[in-house]
Coordinates of C-alpha atoms (C1' of nucleotides) in Angstrom, one line a residue:
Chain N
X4 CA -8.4 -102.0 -97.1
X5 CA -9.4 -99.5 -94.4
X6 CA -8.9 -95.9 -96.2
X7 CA -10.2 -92.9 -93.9
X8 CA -12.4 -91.5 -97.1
X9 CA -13.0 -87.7 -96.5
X10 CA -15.7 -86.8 -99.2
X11 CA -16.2 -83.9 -100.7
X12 CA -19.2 -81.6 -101.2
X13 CA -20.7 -84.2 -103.8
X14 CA -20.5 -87.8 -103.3
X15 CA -23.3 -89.0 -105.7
X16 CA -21.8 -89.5 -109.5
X17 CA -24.7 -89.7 -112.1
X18 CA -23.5 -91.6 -115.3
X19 CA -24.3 -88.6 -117.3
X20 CA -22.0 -86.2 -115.3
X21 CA -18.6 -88.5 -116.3
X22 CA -15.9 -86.1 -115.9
X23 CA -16.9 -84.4 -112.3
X24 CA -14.0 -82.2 -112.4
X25 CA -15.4 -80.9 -109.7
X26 CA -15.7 -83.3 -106.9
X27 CA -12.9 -83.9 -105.5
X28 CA -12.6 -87.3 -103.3
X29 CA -9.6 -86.9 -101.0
X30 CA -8.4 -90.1 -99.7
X31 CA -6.1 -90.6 -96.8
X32 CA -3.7 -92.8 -98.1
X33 CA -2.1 -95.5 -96.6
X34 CA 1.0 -95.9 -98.1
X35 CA 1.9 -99.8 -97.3
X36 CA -2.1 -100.9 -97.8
X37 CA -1.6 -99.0 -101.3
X38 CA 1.5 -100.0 -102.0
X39 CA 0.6 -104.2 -101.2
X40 CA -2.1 -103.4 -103.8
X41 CA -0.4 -103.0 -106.6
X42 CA 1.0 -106.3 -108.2
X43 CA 4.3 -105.8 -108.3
X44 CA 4.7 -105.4 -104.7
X45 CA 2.1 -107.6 -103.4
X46 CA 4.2 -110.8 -102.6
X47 CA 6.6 -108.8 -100.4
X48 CA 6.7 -108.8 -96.9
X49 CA 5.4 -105.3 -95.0
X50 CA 8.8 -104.6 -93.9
X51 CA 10.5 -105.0 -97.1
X52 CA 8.0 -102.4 -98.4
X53 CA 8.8 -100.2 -95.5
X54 CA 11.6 -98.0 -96.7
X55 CA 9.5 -97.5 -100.0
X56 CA 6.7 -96.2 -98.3
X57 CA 8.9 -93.9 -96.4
X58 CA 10.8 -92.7 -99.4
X59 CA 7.2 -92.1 -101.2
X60 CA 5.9 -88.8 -101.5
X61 CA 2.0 -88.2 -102.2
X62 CA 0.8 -85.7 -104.8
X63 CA -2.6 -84.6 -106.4
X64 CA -3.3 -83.4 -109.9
X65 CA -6.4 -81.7 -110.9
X66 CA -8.1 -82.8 -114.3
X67 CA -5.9 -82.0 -117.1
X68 CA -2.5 -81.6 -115.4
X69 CA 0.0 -83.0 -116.6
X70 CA 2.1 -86.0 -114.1
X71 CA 4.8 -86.4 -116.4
X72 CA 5.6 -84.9 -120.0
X73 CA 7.4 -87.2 -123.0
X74 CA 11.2 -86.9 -122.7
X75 CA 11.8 -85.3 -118.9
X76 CA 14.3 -87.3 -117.4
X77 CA 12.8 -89.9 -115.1
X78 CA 12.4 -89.7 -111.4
X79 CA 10.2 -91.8 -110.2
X80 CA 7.4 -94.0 -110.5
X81 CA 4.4 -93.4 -109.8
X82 CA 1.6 -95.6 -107.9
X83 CA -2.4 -94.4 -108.7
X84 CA -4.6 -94.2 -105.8
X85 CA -7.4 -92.7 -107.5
X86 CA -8.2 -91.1 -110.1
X87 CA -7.9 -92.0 -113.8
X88 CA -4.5 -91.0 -116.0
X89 CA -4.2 -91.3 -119.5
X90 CA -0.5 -92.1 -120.7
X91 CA 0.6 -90.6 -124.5
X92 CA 2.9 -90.6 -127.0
X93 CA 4.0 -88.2 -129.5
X94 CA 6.3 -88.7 -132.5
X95 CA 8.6 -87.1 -134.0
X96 CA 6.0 -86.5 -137.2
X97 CA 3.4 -84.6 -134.5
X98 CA 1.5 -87.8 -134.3
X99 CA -0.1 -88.6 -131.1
X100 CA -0.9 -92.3 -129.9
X101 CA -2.6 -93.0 -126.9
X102 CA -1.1 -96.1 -125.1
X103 CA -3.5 -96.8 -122.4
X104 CA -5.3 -95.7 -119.3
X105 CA -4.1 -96.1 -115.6
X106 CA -6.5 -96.1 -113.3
X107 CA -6.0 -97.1 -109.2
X108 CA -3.8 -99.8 -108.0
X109 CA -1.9 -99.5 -111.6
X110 CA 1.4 -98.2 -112.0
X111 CA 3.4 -96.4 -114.3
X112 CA 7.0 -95.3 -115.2
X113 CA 8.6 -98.5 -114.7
X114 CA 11.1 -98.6 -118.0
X115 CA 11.8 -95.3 -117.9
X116 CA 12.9 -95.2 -114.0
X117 CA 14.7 -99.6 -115.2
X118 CA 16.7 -97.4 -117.4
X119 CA 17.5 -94.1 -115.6
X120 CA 16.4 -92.6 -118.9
X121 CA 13.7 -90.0 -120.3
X122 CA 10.2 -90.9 -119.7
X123 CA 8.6 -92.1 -123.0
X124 CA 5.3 -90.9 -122.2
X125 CA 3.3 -87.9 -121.5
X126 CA 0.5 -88.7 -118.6
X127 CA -2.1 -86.8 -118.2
X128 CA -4.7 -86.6 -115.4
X129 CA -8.7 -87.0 -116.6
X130 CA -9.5 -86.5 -113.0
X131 CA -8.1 -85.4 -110.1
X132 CA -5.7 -88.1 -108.9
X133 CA -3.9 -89.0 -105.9
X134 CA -0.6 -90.7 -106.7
X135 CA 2.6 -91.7 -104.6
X136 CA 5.6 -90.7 -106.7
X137 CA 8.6 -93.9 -105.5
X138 CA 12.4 -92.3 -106.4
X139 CA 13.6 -94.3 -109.2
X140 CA 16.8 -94.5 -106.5
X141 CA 14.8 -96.6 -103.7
X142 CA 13.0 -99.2 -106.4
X143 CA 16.4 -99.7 -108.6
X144 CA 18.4 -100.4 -105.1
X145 CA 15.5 -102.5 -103.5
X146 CA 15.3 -104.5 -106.9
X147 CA 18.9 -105.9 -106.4
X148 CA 18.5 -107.0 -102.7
X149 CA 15.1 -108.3 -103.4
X150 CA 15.2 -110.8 -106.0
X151 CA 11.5 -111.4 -105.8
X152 CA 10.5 -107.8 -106.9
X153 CA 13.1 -108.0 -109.6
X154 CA 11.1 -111.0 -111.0
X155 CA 7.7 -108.7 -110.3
X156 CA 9.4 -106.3 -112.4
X157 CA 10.6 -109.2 -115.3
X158 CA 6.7 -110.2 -115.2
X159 CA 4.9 -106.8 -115.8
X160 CA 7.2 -106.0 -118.5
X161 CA 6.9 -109.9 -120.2
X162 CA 3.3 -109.4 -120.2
X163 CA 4.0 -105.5 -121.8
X164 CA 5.9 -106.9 -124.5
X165 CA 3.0 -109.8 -125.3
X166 CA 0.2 -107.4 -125.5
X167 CA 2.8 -104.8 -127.4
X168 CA 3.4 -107.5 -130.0
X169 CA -0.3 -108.5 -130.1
X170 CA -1.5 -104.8 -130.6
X171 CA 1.2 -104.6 -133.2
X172 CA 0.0 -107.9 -134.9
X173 CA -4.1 -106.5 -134.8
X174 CA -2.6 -103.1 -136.0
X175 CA -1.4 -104.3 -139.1
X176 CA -3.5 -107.0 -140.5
X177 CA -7.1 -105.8 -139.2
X178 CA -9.2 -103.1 -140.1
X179 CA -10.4 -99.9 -138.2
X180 CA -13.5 -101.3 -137.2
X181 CA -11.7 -104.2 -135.5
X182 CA -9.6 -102.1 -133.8
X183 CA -12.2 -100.1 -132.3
X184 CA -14.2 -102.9 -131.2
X185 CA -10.9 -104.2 -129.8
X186 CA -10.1 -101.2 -128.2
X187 CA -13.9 -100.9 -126.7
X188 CA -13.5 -104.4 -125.4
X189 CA -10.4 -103.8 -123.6
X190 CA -11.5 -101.0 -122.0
X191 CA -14.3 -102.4 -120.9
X192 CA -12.5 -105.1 -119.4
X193 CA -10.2 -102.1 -117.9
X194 CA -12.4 -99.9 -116.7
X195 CA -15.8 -101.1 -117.4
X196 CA -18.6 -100.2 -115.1
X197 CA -21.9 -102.5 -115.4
X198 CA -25.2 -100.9 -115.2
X199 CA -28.4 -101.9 -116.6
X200 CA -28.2 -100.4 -119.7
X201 CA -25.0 -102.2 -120.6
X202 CA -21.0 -101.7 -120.0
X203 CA -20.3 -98.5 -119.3
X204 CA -16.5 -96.9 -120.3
X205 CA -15.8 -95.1 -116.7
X206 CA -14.0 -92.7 -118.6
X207 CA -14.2 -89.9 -120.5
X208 CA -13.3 -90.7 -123.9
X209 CA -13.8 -88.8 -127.3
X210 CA -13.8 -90.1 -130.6
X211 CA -10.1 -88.2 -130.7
X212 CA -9.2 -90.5 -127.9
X213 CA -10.6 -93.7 -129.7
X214 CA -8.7 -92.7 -133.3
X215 CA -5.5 -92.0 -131.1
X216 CA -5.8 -95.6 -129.7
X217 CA -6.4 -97.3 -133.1
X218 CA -4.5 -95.3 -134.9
X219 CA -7.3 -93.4 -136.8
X220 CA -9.5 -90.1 -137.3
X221 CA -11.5 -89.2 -135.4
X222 CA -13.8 -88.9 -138.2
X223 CA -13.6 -92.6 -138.9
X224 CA -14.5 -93.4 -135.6
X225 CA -17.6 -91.2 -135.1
X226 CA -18.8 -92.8 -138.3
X227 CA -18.1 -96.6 -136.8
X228 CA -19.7 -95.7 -133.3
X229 CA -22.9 -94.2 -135.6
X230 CA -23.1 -97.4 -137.2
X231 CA -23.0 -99.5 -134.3
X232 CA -25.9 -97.0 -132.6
X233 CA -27.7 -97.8 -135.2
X234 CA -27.7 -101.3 -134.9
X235 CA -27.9 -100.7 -131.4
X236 CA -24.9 -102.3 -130.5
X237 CA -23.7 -99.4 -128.3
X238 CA -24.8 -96.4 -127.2
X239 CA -22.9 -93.0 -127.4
X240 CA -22.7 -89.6 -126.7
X241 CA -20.3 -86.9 -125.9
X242 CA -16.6 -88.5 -124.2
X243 CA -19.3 -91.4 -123.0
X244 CA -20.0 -95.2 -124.3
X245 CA -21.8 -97.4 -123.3
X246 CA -21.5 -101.1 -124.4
X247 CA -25.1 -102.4 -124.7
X248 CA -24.7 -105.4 -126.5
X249 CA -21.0 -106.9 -125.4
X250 CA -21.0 -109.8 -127.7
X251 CA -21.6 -108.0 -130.8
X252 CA -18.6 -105.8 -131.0
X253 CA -16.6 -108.6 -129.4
X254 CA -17.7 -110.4 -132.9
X255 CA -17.0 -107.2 -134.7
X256 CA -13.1 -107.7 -133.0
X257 CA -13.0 -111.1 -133.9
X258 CA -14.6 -110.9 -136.8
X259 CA -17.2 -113.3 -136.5
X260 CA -20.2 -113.5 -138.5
X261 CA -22.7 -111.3 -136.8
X262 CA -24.1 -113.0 -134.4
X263 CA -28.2 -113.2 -134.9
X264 CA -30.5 -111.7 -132.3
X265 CA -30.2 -110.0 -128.7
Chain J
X20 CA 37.4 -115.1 -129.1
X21 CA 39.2 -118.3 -130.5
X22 CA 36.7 -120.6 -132.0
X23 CA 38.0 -124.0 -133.6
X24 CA 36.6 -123.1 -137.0
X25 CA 35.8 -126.0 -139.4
X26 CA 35.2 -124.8 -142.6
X27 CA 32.5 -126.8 -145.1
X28 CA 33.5 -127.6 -148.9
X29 CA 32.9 -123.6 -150.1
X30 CA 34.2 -121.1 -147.9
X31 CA 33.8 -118.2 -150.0
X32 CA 30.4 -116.3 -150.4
X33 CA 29.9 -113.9 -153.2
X34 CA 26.7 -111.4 -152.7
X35 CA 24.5 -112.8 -155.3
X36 CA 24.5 -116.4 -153.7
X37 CA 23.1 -114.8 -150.8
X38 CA 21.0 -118.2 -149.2
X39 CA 23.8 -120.9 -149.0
X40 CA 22.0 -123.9 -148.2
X41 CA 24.7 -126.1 -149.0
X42 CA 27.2 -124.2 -147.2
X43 CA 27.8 -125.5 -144.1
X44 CA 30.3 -123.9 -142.0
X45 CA 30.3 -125.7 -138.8
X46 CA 31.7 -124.6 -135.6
X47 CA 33.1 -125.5 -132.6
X48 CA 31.3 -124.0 -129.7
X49 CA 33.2 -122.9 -126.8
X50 CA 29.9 -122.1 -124.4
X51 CA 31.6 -120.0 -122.0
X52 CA 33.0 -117.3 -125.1
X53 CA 29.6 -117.4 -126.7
X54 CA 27.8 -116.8 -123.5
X55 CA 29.9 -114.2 -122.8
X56 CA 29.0 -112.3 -125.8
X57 CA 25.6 -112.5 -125.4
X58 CA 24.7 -109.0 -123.9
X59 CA 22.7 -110.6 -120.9
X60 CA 25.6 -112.5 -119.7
X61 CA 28.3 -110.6 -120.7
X62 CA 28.5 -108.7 -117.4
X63 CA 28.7 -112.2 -115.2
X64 CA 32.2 -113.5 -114.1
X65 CA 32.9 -117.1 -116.3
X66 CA 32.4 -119.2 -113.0
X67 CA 28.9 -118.0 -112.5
X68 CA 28.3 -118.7 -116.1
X69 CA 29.4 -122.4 -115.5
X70 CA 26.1 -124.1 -114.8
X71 CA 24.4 -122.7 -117.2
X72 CA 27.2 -123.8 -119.9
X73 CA 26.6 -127.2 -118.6
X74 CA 23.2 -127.2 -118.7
X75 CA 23.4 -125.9 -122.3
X76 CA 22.5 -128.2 -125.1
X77 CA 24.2 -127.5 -128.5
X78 CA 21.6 -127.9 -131.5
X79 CA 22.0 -127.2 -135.3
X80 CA 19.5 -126.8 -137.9
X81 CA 19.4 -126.5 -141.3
X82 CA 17.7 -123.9 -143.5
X83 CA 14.3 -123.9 -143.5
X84 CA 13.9 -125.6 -140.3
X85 CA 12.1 -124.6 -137.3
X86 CA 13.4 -123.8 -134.1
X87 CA 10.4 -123.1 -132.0
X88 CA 6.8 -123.1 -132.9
X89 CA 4.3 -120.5 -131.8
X90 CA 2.2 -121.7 -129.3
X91 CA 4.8 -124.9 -127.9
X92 CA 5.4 -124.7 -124.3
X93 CA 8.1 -123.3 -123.4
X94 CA 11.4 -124.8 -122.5
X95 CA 14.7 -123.3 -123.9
X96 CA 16.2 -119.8 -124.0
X97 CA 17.6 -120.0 -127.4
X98 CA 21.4 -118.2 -127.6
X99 CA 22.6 -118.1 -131.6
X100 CA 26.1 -119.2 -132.4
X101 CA 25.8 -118.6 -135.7
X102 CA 23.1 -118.4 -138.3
X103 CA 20.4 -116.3 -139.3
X104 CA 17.0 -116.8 -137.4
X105 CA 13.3 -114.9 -137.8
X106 CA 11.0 -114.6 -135.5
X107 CA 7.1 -114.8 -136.8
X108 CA 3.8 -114.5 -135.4
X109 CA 0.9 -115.7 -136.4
X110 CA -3.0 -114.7 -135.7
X111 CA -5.9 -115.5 -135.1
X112 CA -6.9 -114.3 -138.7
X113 CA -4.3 -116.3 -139.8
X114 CA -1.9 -113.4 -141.3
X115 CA 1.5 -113.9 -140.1
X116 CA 3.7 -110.9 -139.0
X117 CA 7.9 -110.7 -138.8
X118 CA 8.8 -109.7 -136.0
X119 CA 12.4 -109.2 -136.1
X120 CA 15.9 -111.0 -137.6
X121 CA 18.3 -112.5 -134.7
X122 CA 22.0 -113.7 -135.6
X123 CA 25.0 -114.9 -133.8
X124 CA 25.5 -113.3 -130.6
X125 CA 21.9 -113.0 -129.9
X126 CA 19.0 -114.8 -127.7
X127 CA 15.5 -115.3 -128.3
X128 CA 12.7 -117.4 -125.9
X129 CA 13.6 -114.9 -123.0
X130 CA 9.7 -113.8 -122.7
X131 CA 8.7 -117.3 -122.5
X132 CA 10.4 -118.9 -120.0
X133 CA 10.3 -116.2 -118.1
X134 CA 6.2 -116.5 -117.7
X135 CA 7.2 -120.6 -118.3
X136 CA 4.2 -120.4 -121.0
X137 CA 4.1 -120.9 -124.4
X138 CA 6.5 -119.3 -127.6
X139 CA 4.3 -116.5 -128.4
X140 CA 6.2 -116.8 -131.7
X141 CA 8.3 -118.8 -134.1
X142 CA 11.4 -119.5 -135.0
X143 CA 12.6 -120.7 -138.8
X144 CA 16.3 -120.7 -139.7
X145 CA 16.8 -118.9 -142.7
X146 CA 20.3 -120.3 -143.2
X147 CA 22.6 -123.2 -141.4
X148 CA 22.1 -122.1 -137.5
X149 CA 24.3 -123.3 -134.6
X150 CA 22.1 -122.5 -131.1
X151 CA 22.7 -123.2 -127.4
X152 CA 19.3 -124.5 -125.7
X153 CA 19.3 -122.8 -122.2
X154 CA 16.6 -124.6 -120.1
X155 CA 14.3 -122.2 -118.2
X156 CA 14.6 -124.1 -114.9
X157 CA 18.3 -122.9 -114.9
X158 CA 17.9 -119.7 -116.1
X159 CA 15.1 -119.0 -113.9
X160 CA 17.1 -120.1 -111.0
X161 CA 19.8 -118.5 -111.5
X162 CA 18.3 -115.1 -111.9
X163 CA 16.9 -115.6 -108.6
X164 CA 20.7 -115.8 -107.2
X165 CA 22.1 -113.1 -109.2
X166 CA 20.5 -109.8 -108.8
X167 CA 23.0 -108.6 -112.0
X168 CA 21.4 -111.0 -114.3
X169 CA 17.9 -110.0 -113.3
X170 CA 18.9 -106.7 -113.9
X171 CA 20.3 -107.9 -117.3
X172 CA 16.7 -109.2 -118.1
X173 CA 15.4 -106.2 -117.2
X174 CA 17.3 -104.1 -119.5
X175 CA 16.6 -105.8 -122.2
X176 CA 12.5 -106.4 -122.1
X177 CA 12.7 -102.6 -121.3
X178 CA 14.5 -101.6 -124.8
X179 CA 12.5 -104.3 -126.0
X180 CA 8.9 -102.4 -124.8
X181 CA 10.6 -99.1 -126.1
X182 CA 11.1 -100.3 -129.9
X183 CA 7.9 -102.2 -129.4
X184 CA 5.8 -99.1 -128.4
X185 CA 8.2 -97.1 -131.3
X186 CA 6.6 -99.5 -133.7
X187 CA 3.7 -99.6 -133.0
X188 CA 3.5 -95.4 -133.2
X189 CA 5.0 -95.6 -136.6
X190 CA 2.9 -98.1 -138.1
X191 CA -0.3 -96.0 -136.7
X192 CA 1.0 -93.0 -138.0
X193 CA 2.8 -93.2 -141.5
X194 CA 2.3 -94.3 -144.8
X195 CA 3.7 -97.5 -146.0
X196 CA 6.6 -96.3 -147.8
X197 CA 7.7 -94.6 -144.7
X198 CA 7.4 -97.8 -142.8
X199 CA 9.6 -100.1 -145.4
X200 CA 12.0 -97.4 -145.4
X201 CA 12.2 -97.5 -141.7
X202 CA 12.5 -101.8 -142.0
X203 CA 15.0 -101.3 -144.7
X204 CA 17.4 -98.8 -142.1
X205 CA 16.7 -101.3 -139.0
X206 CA 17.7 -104.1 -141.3
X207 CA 21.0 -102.4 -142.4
X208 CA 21.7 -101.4 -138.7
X209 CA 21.7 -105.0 -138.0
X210 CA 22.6 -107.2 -140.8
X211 CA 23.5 -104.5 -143.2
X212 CA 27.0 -105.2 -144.8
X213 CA 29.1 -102.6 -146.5
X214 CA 29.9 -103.4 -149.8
X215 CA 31.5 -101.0 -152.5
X216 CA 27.7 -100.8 -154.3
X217 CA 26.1 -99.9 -150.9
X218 CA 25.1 -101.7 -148.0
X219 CA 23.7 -105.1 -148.7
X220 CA 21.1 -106.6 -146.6
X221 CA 22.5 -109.5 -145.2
X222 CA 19.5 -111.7 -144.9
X223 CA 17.5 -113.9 -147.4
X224 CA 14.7 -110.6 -147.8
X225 CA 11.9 -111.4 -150.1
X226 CA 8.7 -109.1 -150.6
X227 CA 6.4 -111.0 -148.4
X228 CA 8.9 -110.6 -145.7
X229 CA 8.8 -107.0 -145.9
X230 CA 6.1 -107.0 -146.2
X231 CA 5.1 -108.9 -143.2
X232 CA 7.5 -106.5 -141.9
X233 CA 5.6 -103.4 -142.3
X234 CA 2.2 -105.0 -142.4
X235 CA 1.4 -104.3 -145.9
X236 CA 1.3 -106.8 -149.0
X237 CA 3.8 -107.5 -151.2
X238 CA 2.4 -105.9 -153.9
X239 CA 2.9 -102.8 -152.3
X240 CA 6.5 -103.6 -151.1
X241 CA 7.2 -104.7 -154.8
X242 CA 6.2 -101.3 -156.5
X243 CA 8.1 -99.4 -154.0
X244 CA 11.1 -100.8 -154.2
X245 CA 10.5 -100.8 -157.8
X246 CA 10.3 -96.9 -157.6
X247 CA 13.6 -96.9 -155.3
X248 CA 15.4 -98.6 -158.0
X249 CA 14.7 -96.2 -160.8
X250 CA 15.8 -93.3 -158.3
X251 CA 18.6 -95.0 -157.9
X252 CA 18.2 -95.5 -154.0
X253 CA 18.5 -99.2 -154.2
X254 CA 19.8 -102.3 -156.0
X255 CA 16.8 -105.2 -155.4
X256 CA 16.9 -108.4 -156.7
X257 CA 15.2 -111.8 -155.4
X258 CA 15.5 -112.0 -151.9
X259 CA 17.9 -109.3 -152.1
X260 CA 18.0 -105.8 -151.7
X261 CA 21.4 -103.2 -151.8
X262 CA 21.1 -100.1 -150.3
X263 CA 23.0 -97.4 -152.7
X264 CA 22.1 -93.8 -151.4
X265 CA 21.0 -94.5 -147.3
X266 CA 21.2 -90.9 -146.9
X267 CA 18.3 -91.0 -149.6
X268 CA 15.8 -94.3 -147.8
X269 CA 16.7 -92.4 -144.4
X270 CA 14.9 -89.1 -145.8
X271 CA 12.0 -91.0 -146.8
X272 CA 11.6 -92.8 -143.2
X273 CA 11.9 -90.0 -141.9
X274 CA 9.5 -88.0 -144.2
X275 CA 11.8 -85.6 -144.8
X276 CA 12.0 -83.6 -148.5
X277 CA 14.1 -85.4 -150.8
X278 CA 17.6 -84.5 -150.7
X279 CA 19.3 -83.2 -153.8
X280 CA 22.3 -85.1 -155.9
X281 CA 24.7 -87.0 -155.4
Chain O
dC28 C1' 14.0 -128.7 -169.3
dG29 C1' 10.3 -128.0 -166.3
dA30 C1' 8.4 -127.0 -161.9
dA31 C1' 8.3 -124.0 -158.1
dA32 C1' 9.1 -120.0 -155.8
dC33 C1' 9.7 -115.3 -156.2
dA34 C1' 8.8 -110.8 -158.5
dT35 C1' 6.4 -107.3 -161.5
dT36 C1' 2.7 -104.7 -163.3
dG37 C1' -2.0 -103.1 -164.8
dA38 C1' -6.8 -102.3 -163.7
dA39 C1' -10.6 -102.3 -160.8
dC40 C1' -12.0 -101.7 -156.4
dC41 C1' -12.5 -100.2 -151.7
dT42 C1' -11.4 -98.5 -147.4
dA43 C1' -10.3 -94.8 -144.9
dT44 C1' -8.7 -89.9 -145.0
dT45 C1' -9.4 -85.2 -145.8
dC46 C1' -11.8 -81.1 -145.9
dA47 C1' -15.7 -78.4 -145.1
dA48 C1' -20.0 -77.4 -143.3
dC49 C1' -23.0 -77.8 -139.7
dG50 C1' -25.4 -79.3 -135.2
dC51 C1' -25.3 -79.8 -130.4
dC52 C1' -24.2 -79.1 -125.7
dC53 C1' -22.3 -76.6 -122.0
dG54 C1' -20.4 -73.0 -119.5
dT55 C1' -19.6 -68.0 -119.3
dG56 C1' -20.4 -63.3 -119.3
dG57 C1' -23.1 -59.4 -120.6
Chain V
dC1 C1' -31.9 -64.9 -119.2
dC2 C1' -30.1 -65.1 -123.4
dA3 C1' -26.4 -64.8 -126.6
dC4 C1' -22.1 -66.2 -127.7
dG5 C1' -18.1 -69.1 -128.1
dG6 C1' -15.6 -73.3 -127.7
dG7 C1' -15.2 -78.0 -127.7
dC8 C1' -17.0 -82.1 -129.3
dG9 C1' -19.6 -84.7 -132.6
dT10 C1' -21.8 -85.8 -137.2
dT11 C1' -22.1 -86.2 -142.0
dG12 C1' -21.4 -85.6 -147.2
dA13 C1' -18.4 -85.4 -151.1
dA14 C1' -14.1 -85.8 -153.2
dT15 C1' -9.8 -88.1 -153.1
dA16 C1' -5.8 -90.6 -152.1
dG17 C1' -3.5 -94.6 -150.9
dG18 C1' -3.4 -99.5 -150.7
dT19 C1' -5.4 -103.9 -151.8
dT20 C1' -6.9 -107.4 -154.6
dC21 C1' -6.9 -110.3 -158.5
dA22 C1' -5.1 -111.9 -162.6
dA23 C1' -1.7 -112.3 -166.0
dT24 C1' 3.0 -112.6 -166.9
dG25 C1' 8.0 -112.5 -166.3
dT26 C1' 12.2 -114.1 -163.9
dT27 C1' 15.3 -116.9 -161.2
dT28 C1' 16.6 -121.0 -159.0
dC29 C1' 16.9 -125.7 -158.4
dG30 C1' 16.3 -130.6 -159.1

DNA sequence: CGAAACATTGAACCTATTCAACGCCCGTGG
DNA sequence: CCACGGGCGTTGAATAGGTTCAATGTTTCG
């Protein structure tokens, strides 16, 4: 992977500093390289992934933009090269869920663009992200000539509707304290960042964020994460978590009994 | 559509024998016509449908039976030709959750073979069942020849991540009453029967199944439907509910204020 | 008729929500 | 530099909504 990296006036991230809004790290992207590293195009050939790459276009958000909003119609899909996006959903009550977090290499957009409809989702930029926007067009016409990306395509959203059904199941026979260890172990497995003090979430994520993930307050979860300093499980502090003892929440998900010790 | 029908000793149903085990209404199949009415296929032209007729293998089962069994490799797509089929999952925990209902003229399996794992779910037949066993070799192969069916595949896992991620919103965000409501409307939008009292639910329902349903217990599902009845929304009775005033369940799944009279 | 499966209901209990008050940290502007 | 405000986090107290358990009733079927 041989991206020309153009830095910008700060390189060095601190763990404390987690949302550098900031420092900007402009990358120059190469298209195919990014393109081959996401999964669903990774077992074509270059020149099959040629007329994507032309079609792409590149785009940057800052922190807090947002990519796409709930119920525009859908263009395009959209490739991460950096950066981390959060992805939304609102209901018709006012309720918002949060669904999960994109980071590089992921993608988003796919059953919206399948279905030429509305995009489901809101996403929203935590940092400033570079992303390659593919016209729903191109991948829906490629898709019938290349068999092998239209079973890509049957993949990623197979595995979608396991861990949709599995989230479901865990939504509605466990408790909130499960669900937040879940969700803490997921992420961690997501976007986890080990250091010496433990499993650090690389990105910034309040107790709103948690509750909107497990379908909470914000209030509940403040309390849980308290609990779980205390015990010194974890330690937390403001949109930052840090997972200093793994196996203990994951036996707070499972719900083992607590395991004894270290 | 011109099935052979060969009718068992009791044609007639009323509505308050509503789980005929002893009625046995047995048809003959004509593969192609089924197929054809299955959504996924219906867009293919009969001769490309051919192999995958003859590859079909034509089971029954009686009520009570099961189909598939979470956790079983993988072998068959399953295609109903008549019957009354849910789909269950089980957890870790050991609490079970109903996923969905699927009669004649639906499929079920397709996530499976599709990864060739294992049933993420089960299958019981909840009355006399007539199924086509697709094997995955053939419908994997054959979606690698005909972009249109890949496509098919496509549609459907996307509206099937849609209501998934619909779900899972709802049962993060409302109260349990809402949720039954909103399993009492899905129900009647696909099994529901229009009868002069209302429209029946046209599956063996009992409280644990809503229950399962909605992820509640079937306590709960018992006193609100209780408290329907005495407004008059519903008719319930074992395994059986009547929906009198829709108009009336829809408000409360919606969370809207309830409407006056009628 | 009796057993088994399904349904109802009351009472105690508990988890999580709600509301309110307050603390802390950070950036901004006087 | 400090004061202020805003966003995020914490915590207590009251409360609501569901769960759990147990007892009892009802329907169906052999």
């Amino acid at each position: 992977m041989h991206w020309i990296i153009r830095l910008g006036k700060s390189e060095q991230r601190s763990y404390t500093s987690l949302n550098p809004k900031e420092i900007i790290v402009k990358q120059q992207l190469d298209y195919l390289d990014l393109l081959k590293s996401v999964s669903l195009f990774s077992d074509l050939k270059k020149a099959e992934l040629l007329p994507v790459a032309q079609a792409a276009i590149e785009k940057c958000f800052h922190a807090g933009e947002f990519l796409i909003r709930q119920d525009e119609p859908a263009e395009y899909l959209f490739v991460v090269g950096s950066g981390n996006i959060k992805l939304t959903q609102l209901s018709s009550g006012g309720d918002q869920f949060l669904l999960c977090y994109v980071t590089s290499g992921e993608m988003f957009g796919s059953i919206a663009i399948l279905q030429n409809a509305a995009y489901p989702v809101s996403a929203e930029a935590l940092t400033y992200c570079q992303v390659l926007l593919l016209p729903g067009s191109v991948i829906r016409h490629l898709m019938s000539e290349i068999p092998q990306l239209a079973m890509g395509v049957i993949r990623h959203l197979a595995g979608r509707v396991q861990s949709l059904q599995r989230q479901l199941q865990e939504l509605s026979a466990e408790r909130v304290e499960q669900r937040v260890a879940r969700a803490l172990t997921r992420l961690a497995s997501q976007v986890g960042l080990r250091t010496e003090q433990g499993i650090l979430i690389n990105v910034a994520l309040s107790r709103q964020d948690l509750a909107e993930m497990t379908g909470t307050t914000l209030y509940t979860v403040s309390r849980i994460l308290s609990g779980w300093e205390k015990r010194a499980l974890i330690d937390a502090g403001r949109e930052r978590v840090v997972i200093k003892k793994p196996h203990g929440i994951v036996a707070i998900a499972e719900d083992l009994p607590a395991p004894r010790s270290k």
